[in-house]
Amino acid sequence: MIQNKFILLFSLFCLSTYGQGVKTITTDIFTVEYSEVYQQPLNISYKVECTDGDVSRFGMSFKKYPGVITSDDADYIDNIWDKGHLAPAADFNCSEDMLKGTFTYLNCALQHEGLNRGPWKELERFERDLAKVYDKVEVRIKVLFDDKDAWLSTGALVPTGFIKMITVYQGGNMINCFSFKFPNQNVAGEDWSHFRIIEE
């Protein structure tokens, strides 16, 4: 039931944002709906590909994507916002090409450093742990924009939060679904499990 509710909210959100310079792009790593007005991703989906890859990120940096107006380095200078991977680099570091595929501003959100380096990072580790046990782990992330006044002077809109849904499959069947909602705030030190959405 919680998955169905999430999909409904996800669909309504997408419908409400079309006509706002939204582009849908599928890469070898993820599928993203990106708002050129907000200069931020609206939602992204991917499948965990690597659980213990060891390709180095050395020398890699986020790049603009041809034909799409995105955020850029200027949005992240001298502030609390990290270049937060949505499809995590560590989920795709089985090869250099796959890893590089995550370093695009299509896959980058203005994410509070206390969230990105804290419970968000730990939840990413959890999804890789699931992928070590189960046949397939799919992830969808919805980026929330409740505060339309949170524009940076550089032109991007700061998200107010993130919803992540992790769906686990075994033998072709969905066996579990975990949903989490995070505020885009300093939540360093908090356990990622505290942000799980529990159906009442």
CSV table of N, CA, C and O in Angstrom, one decimal, residues 6 10 17 36 48 50 61 67 82-83 85 88 106 109 112-114 129 134 136-137 140 148 177 181-182 191 198:
chain,number,residue,atom,x,y,z
A,6,PHE,N,3.0,6.2,-2.7
A,6,PHE,CA,4.2,6.9,-3.2
A,6,PHE,C,4.1,7.1,-4.7
A,6,PHE,O,4.4,8.2,-5.1
A,10,PHE,N,4.1,10.6,-6.5
A,10,PHE,CA,5.1,10.8,-7.4
A,10,PHE,C,4.6,11.3,-8.8
A,10,PHE,O,5.0,12.3,-9.4
A,17,THR,N,4.6,19.7,-12.4
A,17,THR,CA,5.8,20.4,-12.8
A,17,THR,C,6.1,20.5,-14.3
A,17,THR,O,7.0,21.2,-14.7
A,36,GLU,N,14.8,22.8,-15.7
A,36,GLU,CA,15.8,23.8,-16.1
A,36,GLU,C,15.5,25.1,-15.4
A,36,GLU,O,16.3,26.0,-15.3
A,48,VAL,N,20.8,-0.5,-8.4
A,48,VAL,CA,22.1,-0.6,-7.8
A,48,VAL,C,22.9,-1.6,-8.7
A,48,VAL,O,22.4,-2.8,-8.9
A,50,CYS,N,26.6,-1.9,-8.4
A,50,CYS,CA,27.9,-2.4,-7.8
A,50,CYS,C,27.7,-2.4,-6.3
A,50,CYS,O,27.0,-1.5,-5.7
A,61,SER,N,35.1,15.2,-11.7
A,61,SER,CA,34.3,16.3,-11.2
A,61,SER,C,33.0,16.4,-12.0
A,61,SER,O,32.9,15.8,-13.1
A,67,GLY,N,22.9,20.4,-23.8
A,67,GLY,CA,21.5,20.7,-24.2
A,67,GLY,C,20.5,20.9,-23.0
A,67,GLY,O,19.3,21.1,-23.2
A,82,ASP,N,26.3,20.7,-0.4
A,82,ASP,CA,27.2,19.7,-1.1
A,82,ASP,C,26.6,19.4,-2.5
A,82,ASP,O,25.4,19.6,-2.7
A,83,LYS,N,27.5,19.0,-3.4
A,83,LYS,CA,27.1,18.4,-4.6
A,83,LYS,C,26.6,17.0,-4.4
A,83,LYS,O,27.4,16.1,-4.5
A,85,HIS,N,25.3,13.6,-4.9
A,85,HIS,CA,24.9,12.5,-5.8
A,85,HIS,C,23.5,12.0,-5.5
A,85,HIS,O,23.3,11.7,-4.3
A,88,PRO,N,24.1,7.2,-6.4
A,88,PRO,CA,25.4,7.3,-5.7
A,88,PRO,C,26.6,6.8,-6.5
A,88,PRO,O,26.5,5.8,-7.2
A,106,LEU,N,23.0,16.6,-13.9
A,106,LEU,CA,21.7,16.0,-13.9
A,106,LEU,C,21.5,15.2,-12.7
A,106,LEU,O,20.3,15.0,-12.3
A,109,ALA,N,22.2,17.3,-6.7
A,109,ALA,CA,21.2,18.2,-6.0
A,109,ALA,C,22.0,19.0,-4.9
A,109,ALA,O,23.0,18.6,-4.4
A,112,HIS,N,22.2,19.6,1.8
A,112,HIS,CA,22.9,20.1,3.0
A,112,HIS,C,24.0,19.1,3.4
A,112,HIS,O,23.8,17.9,3.4
A,113,GLU,N,25.2,19.6,3.7
A,113,GLU,CA,26.4,18.8,4.0
A,113,GLU,C,26.1,17.8,5.1
A,113,GLU,O,26.6,16.7,5.1
A,114,GLY,N,25.3,18.3,6.1
A,114,GLY,CA,25.0,17.4,7.3
A,114,GLY,C,24.1,16.2,6.9
A,114,GLY,O,24.2,15.2,7.5
A,129,ASP,N,24.0,-2.9,0.6
A,129,ASP,CA,23.9,-4.2,1.4
A,129,ASP,C,22.8,-5.0,1.0
A,129,ASP,O,22.9,-6.3,0.9
A,134,TYR,N,19.9,-9.7,-2.5
A,134,TYR,CA,18.7,-9.8,-3.3
A,134,TYR,C,19.1,-9.7,-4.8
A,134,TYR,O,20.1,-9.1,-5.2
A,136,LYS,N,17.7,-7.9,-7.2
A,136,LYS,CA,17.6,-6.5,-7.8
A,136,LYS,C,17.2,-5.5,-6.8
A,136,LYS,O,16.2,-5.8,-6.0
A,137,VAL,N,17.8,-4.4,-6.8
A,137,VAL,CA,17.4,-3.3,-5.9
A,137,VAL,C,17.2,-2.0,-6.8
A,137,VAL,O,18.2,-1.6,-7.4
A,140,ARG,N,14.1,5.0,-6.3
A,140,ARG,CA,13.5,6.2,-6.9
A,140,ARG,C,13.7,7.3,-5.9
A,140,ARG,O,13.4,7.1,-4.7
A,148,LYS,N,9.4,28.0,-2.3
A,148,LYS,CA,9.8,28.6,-3.6
A,148,LYS,C,10.6,29.9,-3.5
A,148,LYS,O,10.8,30.6,-4.5
A,177,CYS,N,9.6,-3.0,0.2
A,177,CYS,CA,9.7,-1.6,-0.3
A,177,CYS,C,10.0,-0.7,1.0
A,177,CYS,O,9.2,-0.8,1.9
A,181,LYS,N,11.8,9.9,4.1
A,181,LYS,CA,11.7,11.3,3.8
A,181,LYS,C,12.7,12.1,4.7
A,181,LYS,O,12.7,12.0,5.9
A,182,PHE,N,13.5,12.8,4.0
A,182,PHE,CA,14.6,13.6,4.7
A,182,PHE,C,14.4,15.1,4.5
A,182,PHE,O,14.1,15.5,3.3
A,191,ASP,N,20.3,8.8,13.0
A,191,ASP,CA,20.2,7.5,12.3
A,191,ASP,C,19.3,7.6,11.1
A,191,ASP,O,18.2,8.1,11.2
A,198,ILE,N,6.5,5.2,7.7
A,198,ILE,CA,5.8,4.0,8.1
A,198,ILE,C,4.3,4.2,7.9
A,198,ILE,O,3.7,5.2,8.3
